[in-house]
Short mmCIF file of C-alpha atoms and ligand atoms in Angstrom, two decimals:
data_model
loop_
_atom_site.label_atom_id
_atom_site.label_comp_id
_atom_site.label_asym_id
_atom_site.label_seq_id
_atom_site.Cartn_x
_atom_site.Cartn_y
_atom_site.Cartn_z
CA MET L 1 256.97 133.82 -49.71
CA LEU L 2 254.22 136.26 -49.65
CA ASP L 3 254.01 138.27 -52.83
CA ARG L 4 253.77 141.69 -51.25
CA PRO L 5 257.05 143.57 -50.73
CA HIS L 6 258.84 143.02 -47.27
CA PRO L 7 258.86 146.29 -45.05
CA THR L 8 262.59 145.60 -44.44
CA PRO L 9 265.39 146.15 -46.97
CA ALA L 10 267.14 143.42 -48.56
CA ASP L 11 270.65 144.67 -48.07
CA PRO L 12 272.07 144.97 -44.59
CA CYS L 13 270.71 148.20 -43.00
CA LEU L 14 273.20 149.79 -40.63
CA ASP L 15 270.81 152.31 -39.28
CA PRO L 16 269.15 150.40 -36.52
CA PHE L 17 266.63 153.15 -35.77
CA ALA L 18 265.29 152.92 -39.36
CA LEU L 19 265.24 149.13 -39.24
CA ALA L 20 263.50 149.14 -35.88
CA LYS L 21 260.84 151.38 -37.31
CA ALA L 22 260.48 149.08 -40.34
CA LEU L 23 259.96 145.96 -38.14
CA SER L 24 257.17 147.61 -36.11
CA GLY L 25 253.98 145.92 -35.68
CA PHE L 26 254.79 142.57 -37.28
CA HIS L 27 254.98 138.81 -36.47
CA PHE L 28 256.59 136.48 -38.92
CA VAL L 29 254.27 133.66 -40.02
CA GLY L 30 254.07 131.37 -42.91
CA GLY L 31 256.83 132.90 -44.82
CA GLY L 32 256.18 136.71 -44.35
CA TYR L 33 255.82 139.56 -42.02
CA VAL L 34 252.23 139.75 -40.79
CA PRO L 35 250.50 142.32 -38.58
CA GLY L 36 249.00 141.24 -35.32
CA ARG L 37 245.40 140.08 -35.79
CA ASN L 38 244.15 142.07 -32.83
CA GLY L 39 245.88 145.39 -33.87
CA ARG L 40 247.43 145.74 -30.43
CA SER L 41 251.09 146.64 -29.85
CA PHE L 42 253.49 147.61 -27.22
CA ALA L 43 256.56 149.78 -27.08
CA VAL L 44 260.14 148.78 -27.74
CA VAL L 45 262.28 151.25 -25.87
CA ASN L 46 265.93 152.11 -26.33
CA PRO L 47 267.22 151.53 -22.70
CA ALA L 48 270.14 154.12 -23.24
CA THR L 49 267.63 157.02 -23.72
CA GLY L 50 264.19 155.76 -22.56
CA ILE L 51 262.92 156.70 -26.20
CA GLU L 52 260.50 154.45 -27.98
CA VAL L 53 262.12 152.99 -31.10
CA ALA L 54 259.43 150.55 -32.32
CA ARG L 55 256.19 148.96 -31.56
CA ALA L 56 255.88 145.30 -31.36
CA ALA L 57 252.88 143.36 -32.19
CA GLU L 58 251.15 141.90 -29.12
CA GLY L 59 250.32 138.39 -29.99
CA ASP L 60 247.42 136.35 -28.50
CA ALA L 61 245.98 132.86 -28.73
CA ASP L 62 244.57 133.57 -32.21
CA ASP L 63 248.14 134.61 -33.55
CA VAL L 64 249.47 131.41 -31.81
CA ASP L 65 247.00 129.24 -33.61
CA VAL L 66 247.61 130.71 -37.02
CA ALA L 67 251.35 130.31 -36.58
CA VAL L 68 251.24 126.81 -35.34
CA GLN L 69 248.75 125.62 -38.07
CA ALA L 70 251.26 127.31 -40.59
CA ALA L 71 254.27 125.36 -38.92
CA ALA L 72 252.24 122.14 -38.75
CA ARG L 73 251.49 122.32 -42.53
CA ALA L 74 255.07 123.12 -43.47
CA GLN L 75 256.35 120.35 -41.27
CA LYS L 76 254.89 117.52 -43.32
CA GLU L 77 256.98 118.66 -46.37
CA TRP L 78 259.99 119.67 -44.49
CA ALA L 79 260.38 116.23 -42.84
CA LYS L 80 260.43 114.61 -46.28
CA VAL L 81 263.36 116.77 -47.39
CA PRO L 82 266.53 114.65 -47.01
CA ALA L 83 268.26 115.38 -43.66
CA ARG L 84 271.47 116.50 -45.25
CA LYS L 85 269.64 118.83 -47.55
CA ARG L 86 267.87 120.35 -44.58
CA GLY L 87 271.20 120.89 -42.96
CA ALA L 88 272.63 122.36 -45.98
CA MET L 89 269.85 125.00 -46.01
CA VAL L 90 270.34 125.76 -42.33
CA HIS L 91 274.09 126.23 -43.14
CA ALA L 92 273.29 128.55 -45.86
CA CYS L 93 271.48 130.71 -43.38
CA ALA L 94 274.80 131.22 -41.66
CA ALA L 95 276.37 132.99 -44.66
CA LEU L 96 273.43 135.38 -44.79
CA LEU L 97 273.64 136.03 -41.07
CA LYS L 98 277.44 136.71 -41.52
CA GLU L 99 276.43 139.26 -44.22
CA HIS L 100 274.12 140.82 -41.75
CA GLN L 101 276.23 140.56 -38.57
CA GLU L 102 276.88 144.25 -38.33
CA GLU L 103 273.20 145.13 -39.02
CA LEU L 104 271.93 142.54 -36.33
CA ALA L 105 274.60 143.66 -33.83
CA ARG L 106 273.41 147.23 -33.95
CA LEU L 107 269.85 146.43 -33.70
CA ILE L 108 270.26 144.14 -30.66
CA ALA L 109 272.45 146.91 -29.18
CA LEU L 110 269.59 149.39 -29.81
CA GLU L 111 266.76 147.23 -28.25
CA THR L 112 268.65 145.68 -25.33
CA GLY L 113 271.36 148.33 -24.46
CA LYS L 114 274.18 145.68 -24.78
CA ALA L 115 277.39 147.38 -25.85
CA LEU L 116 278.04 147.07 -29.53
CA ARG L 117 281.70 146.27 -29.44
CA THR L 118 281.93 144.13 -26.46
CA GLU L 119 278.73 142.19 -26.58
CA SER L 120 276.30 142.67 -29.44
CA ARG L 121 278.76 142.11 -32.38
CA VAL L 122 279.98 139.03 -30.65
CA GLU L 123 276.56 137.73 -30.20
CA ALA L 124 275.83 138.22 -33.87
CA GLY L 125 278.88 136.32 -34.73
CA VAL L 126 278.16 133.38 -32.63
CA VAL L 127 274.63 133.09 -34.00
CA ALA L 128 276.06 132.33 -37.55
CA ASP L 129 278.41 129.95 -35.90
CA VAL L 130 275.59 127.87 -34.45
CA PHE L 131 273.76 127.73 -37.68
CA GLU L 132 276.90 126.67 -39.47
CA PHE L 133 277.48 123.93 -36.87
CA PHE L 134 274.11 122.38 -36.67
CA GLY L 135 273.85 122.80 -40.55
CA GLY L 136 276.61 120.21 -40.82
CA LEU L 137 274.90 117.56 -38.74
CA GLY L 138 272.04 116.34 -41.10
CA SER L 139 273.83 112.96 -41.63
CA GLU L 140 274.17 112.48 -37.98
CA LEU L 141 270.37 111.79 -37.61
CA LYS L 142 271.46 108.17 -37.50
CA GLY L 143 269.69 105.08 -35.95
CA GLU L 144 270.92 101.94 -34.76
CA SER L 145 270.52 98.18 -35.60
CA VAL L 146 269.56 95.93 -32.83
CA PRO L 147 270.84 92.24 -32.73
CA PHE L 148 267.30 90.92 -31.94
CA ALA L 149 267.26 87.55 -33.84
CA PRO L 150 269.01 86.36 -37.02
CA ASN L 151 265.77 86.47 -39.03
CA VAL L 152 264.71 89.75 -37.73
CA LEU L 153 266.00 93.11 -38.92
CA SER L 154 265.47 95.48 -36.07
CA VAL L 155 266.44 99.03 -36.36
CA THR L 156 265.87 102.48 -34.92
CA VAL L 157 265.27 105.60 -36.82
CA ARG L 158 265.21 109.29 -35.68
CA GLU L 159 262.06 111.08 -36.39
CA PRO L 160 261.28 114.66 -35.94
CA LEU L 161 258.73 115.50 -33.00
CA GLY L 162 256.65 117.90 -35.09
CA VAL L 163 256.02 121.51 -34.27
CA VAL L 164 258.42 122.93 -31.69
CA GLY L 165 257.43 125.93 -29.53
CA ALA L 166 260.43 127.90 -28.42
CA ILE L 167 260.23 130.58 -25.83
CA ILE L 168 263.28 132.81 -25.45
CA PRO L 169 264.39 135.59 -23.06
CA TRP L 170 266.08 139.05 -23.74
CA ASN L 171 269.55 138.78 -22.57
CA VAL L 172 271.09 137.02 -25.61
CA PRO L 173 267.97 136.65 -27.80
CA MET L 174 269.58 135.74 -31.12
CA LEU L 175 272.00 133.26 -29.71
CA LEU L 176 269.41 131.48 -27.56
CA MET L 177 267.07 131.52 -30.34
CA ALA L 178 269.74 129.91 -32.68
CA LEU L 179 270.43 127.08 -30.15
CA LYS L 180 266.75 125.97 -30.29
CA VAL L 181 265.76 126.77 -33.91
CA ALA L 182 268.98 125.38 -35.79
CA PRO L 183 268.92 121.90 -34.39
CA ALA L 184 265.12 121.67 -34.31
CA LEU L 185 264.96 122.60 -38.11
CA VAL L 186 267.91 120.25 -39.10
CA ALA L 187 266.07 117.28 -37.22
CA GLY L 188 263.02 118.03 -39.48
CA ASN L 189 260.78 120.03 -37.10
CA THR L 190 259.29 123.27 -37.72
CA VAL L 191 259.29 125.89 -35.12
CA VAL L 192 257.04 128.73 -33.73
CA VAL L 193 259.22 131.19 -31.46
CA LYS L 194 257.73 133.42 -28.86
CA SER L 195 260.31 136.31 -28.57
CA ALA L 196 260.92 138.25 -25.38
CA GLU L 197 259.01 141.44 -24.77
CA GLU L 198 262.16 143.48 -24.26
CA ALA L 199 263.82 142.24 -27.47
CA PRO L 200 261.60 141.33 -30.34
CA LEU L 201 263.32 143.08 -33.09
CA ALA L 202 266.66 141.43 -34.14
CA VAL L 203 265.12 138.12 -33.97
CA LEU L 204 262.33 139.16 -36.22
CA ARG L 205 264.84 140.27 -38.77
CA ILE L 206 266.62 137.02 -38.58
CA CYS L 207 263.24 135.37 -39.59
CA GLU L 208 263.20 137.24 -42.90
CA LEU L 209 266.82 136.42 -43.51
CA MET L 210 266.14 132.66 -42.92
CA ASN L 211 263.07 132.68 -45.03
CA ARG L 212 265.16 133.64 -48.02
CA ILE L 213 266.38 130.05 -47.84
CA LEU L 214 263.96 127.91 -45.91
CA PRO L 215 260.56 127.04 -47.19
CA PRO L 216 257.65 129.21 -45.96
CA GLY L 217 256.14 128.14 -42.51
CA CYS L 218 259.16 126.21 -41.33
CA PHE L 219 260.02 129.18 -39.06
CA ASN L 220 257.53 131.54 -37.44
CA MET L 221 257.73 134.11 -34.81
CA LEU L 222 255.41 135.99 -32.65
CA SER L 223 256.05 138.83 -30.28
CA GLY L 224 253.94 139.30 -27.06
CA PHE L 225 253.71 138.75 -23.41
CA GLY L 226 254.14 135.56 -21.52
CA PRO L 227 250.74 134.72 -20.09
CA GLU L 228 248.91 135.96 -23.39
CA CYS L 229 251.20 134.71 -26.07
CA GLY L 230 253.80 132.35 -24.55
CA ALA L 231 251.17 130.27 -22.49
CA PRO L 232 248.85 129.49 -25.57
CA LEU L 233 251.94 128.48 -27.53
CA VAL L 234 252.86 125.82 -24.81
CA ALA L 235 249.18 124.78 -24.59
CA HIS L 236 248.50 124.47 -28.25
CA PRO L 237 247.58 120.79 -29.14
CA LYS L 238 249.75 120.78 -32.17
CA VAL L 239 252.86 121.96 -30.40
CA ARG L 240 254.66 118.60 -29.56
CA LYS L 241 257.77 119.88 -27.88
CA VAL L 242 258.67 123.11 -25.91
CA THR L 243 262.11 124.51 -25.27
CA PHE L 244 262.36 127.38 -22.96
CA THR L 245 265.04 129.73 -21.55
CA GLY L 246 264.13 132.07 -18.78
CA SER L 247 263.46 132.25 -15.16
CA VAL L 248 263.02 129.40 -12.83
CA GLU L 249 259.50 130.66 -11.94
CA THR L 250 258.27 130.86 -15.46
CA GLY L 251 260.14 127.57 -16.33
CA LYS L 252 258.07 125.66 -13.71
CA ILE L 253 254.96 127.21 -15.24
CA VAL L 254 255.92 126.06 -18.69
CA ALA L 255 256.87 122.56 -17.53
CA ARG L 256 253.50 122.11 -15.73
CA ALA L 257 251.73 123.13 -19.05
CA ALA L 258 253.88 120.66 -20.95
CA ALA L 259 253.05 117.90 -18.49
CA GLU L 260 249.38 118.49 -18.98
CA LYS L 261 249.93 117.46 -22.61
CA LEU L 262 252.60 115.02 -21.89
CA ILE L 263 255.11 116.55 -24.20
CA PRO L 264 258.82 116.85 -23.68
CA VAL L 265 260.38 120.08 -22.38
CA THR L 266 263.89 121.49 -22.27
CA LEU L 267 264.51 124.24 -19.78
CA GLU L 268 267.44 126.46 -19.37
CA LEU L 269 266.82 128.36 -16.07
CA GLY L 270 269.76 130.51 -14.98
CA GLY L 271 272.18 130.07 -12.05
CA LYS L 272 274.34 131.24 -9.29
CA SER L 273 277.61 130.08 -10.70
CA PRO L 274 280.64 130.04 -8.34
CA MET L 275 284.06 131.02 -9.38
CA ILE L 276 286.79 129.53 -7.18
CA VAL L 277 290.18 131.10 -7.21
CA PHE L 278 293.19 129.49 -5.60
CA ALA L 279 296.35 131.36 -4.42
CA ASP L 280 298.48 129.55 -7.00
CA CYS L 281 296.41 130.83 -9.94
CA ASP L 282 297.95 132.88 -12.68
CA PHE L 283 296.84 136.14 -10.96
CA GLU L 284 296.51 138.57 -13.92
CA LYS L 285 294.75 136.00 -16.12
CA THR L 286 292.29 135.21 -13.26
CA VAL L 287 291.47 138.83 -12.64
CA SER L 288 290.65 139.39 -16.19
CA GLY L 289 288.93 135.95 -16.18
CA ALA L 290 286.63 137.29 -13.48
CA LEU L 291 285.63 140.32 -15.42
CA THR L 292 284.58 138.02 -18.36
CA SER L 293 283.09 135.36 -16.02
CA MET L 294 280.85 138.10 -14.39
CA ARG L 295 279.87 139.37 -17.84
CA PHE L 296 280.38 143.04 -16.66
CA THR L 297 280.19 144.10 -20.35
CA ARG L 298 276.66 142.70 -20.42
CA GLN L 299 275.75 144.30 -17.03
CA GLY L 300 275.90 140.85 -15.57
CA GLN L 301 272.69 139.86 -17.33
CA SER L 302 273.93 136.34 -17.87
CA CYS L 303 272.66 133.01 -16.56
CA THR L 304 276.38 131.86 -16.19
CA ALA L 305 277.48 135.05 -14.47
CA ALA L 306 280.09 134.29 -11.86
CA SER L 307 278.20 136.08 -9.08
CA ARG L 308 279.80 134.24 -6.35
CA ILE L 309 283.75 134.48 -6.31
CA TYR L 310 285.56 132.57 -3.69
CA VAL L 311 289.24 133.60 -3.21
CA GLU L 312 291.77 131.73 -1.14
CA ARG L 313 292.63 133.96 1.79
CA PRO L 314 296.28 134.68 1.04
CA ILE L 315 295.29 136.47 -2.19
CA PHE L 316 291.85 137.82 -1.17
CA ASP L 317 292.63 141.50 -0.47
CA ARG L 318 294.89 141.75 -3.47
CA PHE L 319 292.37 140.10 -5.69
CA VAL L 320 289.48 142.44 -4.58
CA ALA L 321 291.70 145.40 -5.27
CA ALA L 322 292.81 144.23 -8.69
CA MET L 323 289.29 143.49 -9.69
CA LYS L 324 287.98 146.89 -8.46
CA ASP L 325 290.84 148.55 -10.51
CA ALA L 326 289.87 146.53 -13.61
CA VAL L 327 286.15 147.28 -13.41
CA ASN L 328 286.91 150.91 -12.68
CA ARG L 329 288.73 151.05 -16.09
CA MET L 330 285.78 149.85 -18.00
CA VAL L 331 283.76 152.62 -19.75
CA MET L 332 280.05 152.78 -19.32
CA GLY L 333 278.10 154.61 -22.14
CA ASP L 334 276.15 154.58 -25.19
CA PRO L 335 275.70 150.95 -26.28
CA LEU L 336 276.26 152.03 -29.99
CA ASP L 337 279.50 154.00 -29.21
CA GLU L 338 282.64 152.02 -30.09
CA LYS L 339 284.42 153.33 -27.02
CA THR L 340 281.77 151.72 -24.60
CA ASP L 341 282.68 148.65 -22.76
CA ILE L 342 279.43 148.37 -20.56
CA GLY L 343 275.95 149.41 -21.90
CA THR L 344 272.58 149.41 -19.92
CA ILE L 345 270.29 147.15 -18.06
CA VAL L 346 267.63 145.88 -20.40
CA SER L 347 264.45 147.34 -18.76
CA GLU L 348 263.04 149.39 -15.73
CA GLY L 349 261.90 146.51 -14.05
CA GLN L 350 265.27 144.64 -14.18
CA LEU L 351 267.02 147.80 -13.04
CA GLU L 352 264.62 148.04 -10.03
CA LYS L 353 265.37 144.38 -9.31
CA VAL L 354 269.06 144.86 -9.32
CA ARG L 355 268.87 148.15 -7.27
CA GLY L 356 266.89 146.23 -4.58
CA PHE L 357 269.69 143.59 -4.23
CA ILE L 358 272.29 146.43 -4.03
CA GLU L 359 270.32 148.25 -1.42
CA GLU L 360 269.88 145.09 0.68
CA GLY L 361 273.66 144.36 0.40
CA THR L 362 274.66 147.79 1.37
CA GLY L 363 272.48 147.76 4.35
CA THR L 364 273.79 144.52 5.66
CA ALA L 365 276.02 144.82 8.77
CA GLY L 366 279.62 144.08 8.02
CA ALA L 367 279.24 144.20 4.24
CA THR L 368 281.19 146.62 2.00
CA ALA L 369 279.91 147.69 -1.40
CA HIS L 370 282.80 148.59 -3.73
CA VAL L 371 281.04 150.70 -6.44
CA CYS L 372 282.94 150.63 -9.72
CA SER L 373 283.28 152.43 -12.96
CA ALA L 374 281.54 155.81 -13.55
CA MET L 375 278.06 156.69 -14.87
CA PRO L 376 278.01 158.16 -18.22
CA THR L 377 277.98 161.96 -18.31
CA ASP L 378 276.37 162.57 -21.78
CA PRO L 379 273.06 164.43 -21.22
CA ALA L 380 271.30 162.30 -23.93
CA LEU L 381 271.77 159.32 -21.85
CA LYS L 382 270.29 160.95 -18.64
CA LYS L 383 267.26 158.66 -18.83
CA GLY L 384 269.33 155.59 -19.63
CA LEU L 385 269.11 152.47 -17.51
CA PHE L 386 272.73 152.58 -16.52
CA ILE L 387 273.77 151.35 -13.16
CA GLN L 388 277.38 151.02 -11.70
CA PRO L 389 278.82 147.51 -11.20
CA VAL L 390 279.17 146.70 -7.41
CA ILE L 391 281.56 144.06 -5.92
CA PHE L 392 280.45 143.14 -2.43
CA THR L 393 282.69 141.83 0.38
CA GLY L 394 281.71 140.78 3.83
CA LEU L 395 278.34 139.17 3.01
CA GLY L 396 277.48 135.85 4.83
CA ALA L 397 276.46 132.71 2.98
CA ASP L 398 272.96 133.21 3.87
CA SER L 399 272.65 136.65 2.29
CA ARG L 400 269.88 136.85 -0.55
CA LEU L 401 272.85 138.22 -2.70
CA VAL L 402 274.82 135.00 -2.34
CA ARG L 403 271.71 132.76 -2.82
CA GLU L 404 269.54 134.37 -5.41
CA GLU L 405 270.05 135.15 -9.21
CA ILE L 406 270.58 138.87 -9.37
CA PHE L 407 271.06 139.07 -13.17
CA GLY L 408 272.88 142.43 -12.88
CA PRO L 409 276.35 143.84 -12.40
CA VAL L 410 276.73 142.74 -8.74
CA THR L 411 279.15 140.05 -7.53
CA VAL L 412 279.89 138.90 -4.17
CA ILE L 413 283.50 137.99 -3.24
CA ALA L 414 284.38 135.88 -0.11
CA PRO L 415 287.60 134.27 1.35
CA PHE L 416 288.10 130.59 1.66
CA ASP L 417 290.79 128.41 3.68
CA GLU L 418 290.30 124.83 2.57
CA PRO L 419 289.11 123.31 -0.72
CA GLU L 420 286.65 121.05 1.00
CA ALA L 421 285.06 124.09 2.65
CA VAL L 422 284.74 126.09 -0.46
CA LEU L 423 283.41 123.05 -2.35
CA ALA L 424 280.64 122.66 0.17
CA GLU L 425 279.83 126.39 -0.02
CA ALA L 426 279.80 126.30 -3.89
CA ASN L 427 277.45 123.29 -3.75
CA ASP L 428 275.18 124.86 -1.25
CA SER L 429 272.87 126.44 -3.83
CA GLU L 430 269.53 125.76 -5.42
CA TYR L 431 271.21 126.35 -8.85
CA GLY L 432 273.86 124.17 -10.78
CA LEU L 433 274.37 125.71 -14.10
CA ALA L 434 278.08 126.51 -14.39
CA ALA L 435 281.42 126.83 -12.30
CA SER L 436 284.93 127.76 -12.78
CA LEU L 437 288.13 126.95 -10.99
CA TRP L 438 291.39 128.88 -11.28
CA THR L 439 294.55 127.09 -10.14
CA ASN L 440 297.70 125.68 -11.40
CA ASN L 441 297.32 122.61 -9.35
CA LEU L 442 295.35 120.53 -11.81
CA LYS L 443 295.00 117.63 -9.32
CA VAL L 444 293.07 119.67 -6.96
CA GLY L 445 291.19 121.46 -9.88
CA LEU L 446 290.02 118.19 -11.51
CA ASP L 447 289.16 116.69 -8.21
CA LEU L 448 286.77 119.60 -7.44
CA ALA L 449 285.63 119.75 -11.03
CA HIS L 450 284.19 116.27 -10.72
CA ARG L 451 282.54 117.22 -7.36
CA LEU L 452 281.07 120.45 -8.24
CA GLU L 453 277.22 120.33 -8.81
CA ALA L 454 277.07 122.02 -12.19
CA GLY L 455 276.24 121.27 -15.85
CA LEU L 456 279.55 122.90 -17.02
CA VAL L 457 282.81 123.35 -15.09
CA GLN L 458 285.87 125.19 -16.63
CA ILE L 459 289.38 125.31 -15.20
CA ASN L 460 291.33 128.45 -15.99
CA GLN L 461 288.87 129.79 -18.37
CA ASN L 462 285.27 130.66 -18.34
CA LEU L 463 283.96 130.79 -21.94
CA VAL L 464 280.35 131.38 -23.04
CA VAL L 465 278.26 128.74 -24.84
CA GLN L 466 280.21 127.13 -27.43
CA ALA L 467 278.94 124.99 -30.48
CA ASN L 468 279.14 121.26 -29.77
CA LEU L 469 279.82 121.43 -25.88
CA SER L 470 276.71 120.35 -24.14
CA TYR L 471 275.11 123.15 -22.19
CA GLY L 472 272.52 123.06 -19.58
CA GLY L 473 272.15 122.89 -15.84
CA VAL L 474 271.32 120.53 -12.90
CA LYS L 475 269.11 121.18 -9.87
CA SER L 476 266.89 124.35 -10.49
CA SER L 477 269.13 125.50 -13.39
CA GLY L 478 267.03 123.31 -15.79
CA LEU L 479 266.37 120.14 -17.57
CA GLY L 480 268.22 118.98 -20.68
CA LYS L 481 270.98 120.18 -22.76
CA GLU L 482 271.57 122.49 -25.70
CA ALA L 483 274.23 123.44 -28.21
CA SER L 484 275.51 119.95 -29.10
CA LEU L 485 274.85 116.98 -31.33
CA GLU L 486 273.47 114.92 -28.47
CA ALA L 487 271.15 117.86 -27.63
CA MET L 488 269.77 117.70 -31.19
CA LEU L 489 269.26 113.95 -30.90
CA GLU L 490 267.96 113.78 -27.61
CA HIS L 491 265.79 116.89 -27.57
CA PHE L 492 264.46 117.46 -31.07
CA THR L 493 263.97 113.70 -32.27
CA HIS L 494 262.26 110.48 -31.04
CA LYS L 495 263.64 107.01 -31.74
CA LYS L 496 261.29 104.77 -33.46
CA THR L 497 261.99 100.98 -33.59
CA ILE L 498 261.16 99.16 -36.71
CA MET L 499 261.27 95.30 -36.69
CA VAL L 500 261.08 93.17 -39.92
CA ASN L 501 260.50 89.53 -39.65
CA MET L 502 262.06 87.73 -42.63
CA GLY L 503 260.86 84.47 -41.83
P1 NAI K 601 260.80 135.12 -17.73
O1 NAI K 601 261.23 133.82 -17.52
O2 NAI K 601 259.47 135.71 -17.17
O3 NAI K 601 260.66 135.42 -19.31
C1 NAI K 601 261.29 134.54 -20.41
C2 NAI K 601 260.41 134.31 -21.42
O4 NAI K 601 259.29 133.54 -21.12
C3 NAI K 601 259.78 135.60 -22.00
O5 NAI K 601 259.71 135.36 -23.45
C4 NAI K 601 258.41 135.72 -21.56
O6 NAI K 601 257.43 136.41 -22.34
C5 NAI K 601 258.00 134.15 -21.42
N1 NAI K 601 256.94 133.96 -20.49
C6 NAI K 601 256.77 134.55 -19.24
N2 NAI K 601 255.58 134.02 -18.70
C7 NAI K 601 255.21 132.92 -19.46
C8 NAI K 601 254.23 131.99 -19.38
N3 NAI K 601 253.28 132.05 -18.33
N4 NAI K 601 254.06 131.01 -20.30
C9 NAI K 601 254.88 131.01 -21.37
N5 NAI K 601 255.87 131.99 -21.45
C10 NAI K 601 256.07 132.74 -20.53
O7 NAI K 601 261.96 136.11 -17.39
P2 NAI K 601 261.93 137.68 -17.21
O8 NAI K 601 260.77 138.09 -16.57
O9 NAI K 601 262.38 138.33 -18.47
O10 NAI K 601 263.27 137.93 -16.20
C11 NAI K 601 263.02 137.62 -14.74
C12 NAI K 601 264.39 136.95 -14.16
O11 NAI K 601 264.49 135.83 -14.92
C13 NAI K 601 265.65 137.72 -14.49
O12 NAI K 601 265.91 138.58 -13.59
C14 NAI K 601 266.63 136.63 -14.43
O13 NAI K 601 266.97 136.35 -12.99
C15 NAI K 601 266.01 135.33 -14.99
N6 NAI K 601 266.29 135.26 -16.37
C16 NAI K 601 267.13 134.08 -16.71
C17 NAI K 601 267.46 133.92 -18.02
C18 NAI K 601 268.41 132.83 -18.59
O14 NAI K 601 269.20 133.01 -19.37
N7 NAI K 601 268.17 131.70 -17.75
C19 NAI K 601 267.04 134.98 -19.16
C20 NAI K 601 266.19 135.87 -18.69
C21 NAI K 601 265.79 136.03 -17.29
MG1 MG K 602 258.67 137.44 -16.12
#
């Protein structure tokens, strides 16, 4: 630890505005908060009011170099710590994260506009769970013995890769960071994280919490823009593995840069996840499942959002009406207000992107836009990035709204008649992250589950990422898995073979 005092309080701080100010201008490198070397910063804005709440340090290649060197120095010692002890330390972070759950929830609500009760508090809880889960897996970094010859002992051992570069987005930044950092550390790597421009604060606070337990330099974080700070992190010669979550476009840039260095890369890149509803489903459960599947409480800003809903024709009209009613009952408002179900969109740019899709859908012949919920009326929220959820019907399979990731509160519902036809439509996508099926005919459900092109298929539920269930997509949705034991072993270690000839 650095010997100067931290700018942030030791105890949980329930005033997110004060905490945001205290976190202003810092990266976290080598065991302490450090100001950016170039002195530049950018605004962190509360999307509910449009008011600046903090400045974030604008990292560049120099900051990247300092952070990676710190991580590389720390890694040599960290790898020597027995795996189980490393796990115990990561596990101990979970307890601290739980103590600070409410603080982190409020801070993430402030910077991202995600509603505190329905989203932010949930995310802060899951983060602790992820640390707890991976913290218990130190002993699982096992190798194998290979029956080569009677006089030869042939074994494999799991070794860390070195310094891991982790690039995260803004939609669930704490959780997505945890899914990368916790397994990387338990496996003996050290990490440099590049946070998302829109949400640099809560993850920065987590660094300080983790640093109370982990040795300095194991865990470093830089804020900054993609090309100026993310790209040099991927390109740095001492970064030996990159794990990225974000858009397909940026994922390809990252993968190309990783290929230049011949280092492994894990990519989690969003989706266009279908939800298939059969007439024999449990109707009420499925309507409420559609709301959670679409992540309306997060303004649809989720890579697994059920943004294409296919409903068997006999219940189509009833389903659309029930969904409209249910979304209409959701309260949009100040993310920090306990009454609020739905907060804001994260940024002006995302809001424009979502509006573009809605305008295109509304202008399409034959399409109907069912605009739901009500805009908040509080004058303090006048400049907030709120948008009403929209359910579209009557759009064809070639519409951009059916094919592209919108990442907003917009879903398209279409009727279907035959299982084979809906399967073909569901699979007719560039993406393959997640899918859900809703039916009481498990024979049909399981058959389709096997044939859907997706990394995760759920029947009669649509839960978010769960610890120890491998998570990751096929097709343009990404490469590799996260969240599980296998993910830790496959993506954060390499297997070395050692042979001993005993004569
Ligand atoms: P993005 O993919 O551009 O940003 C994600 C992260 O990558 C950020 O930390 C960003 O700074 C970094 N980055 C950007 N350019 C980079 C580069 N050249 N080298 C290294 N790092 C770089 O996503 P963005 O612009 O925030 O959102 C655009 C769209 O991406 C969204 O509308 C949504 O469709 C999708 N998205 C998907 C997510 C997912 O969970 N899979 C998360 C966030 C966005
Ligand atoms: Mg971008």
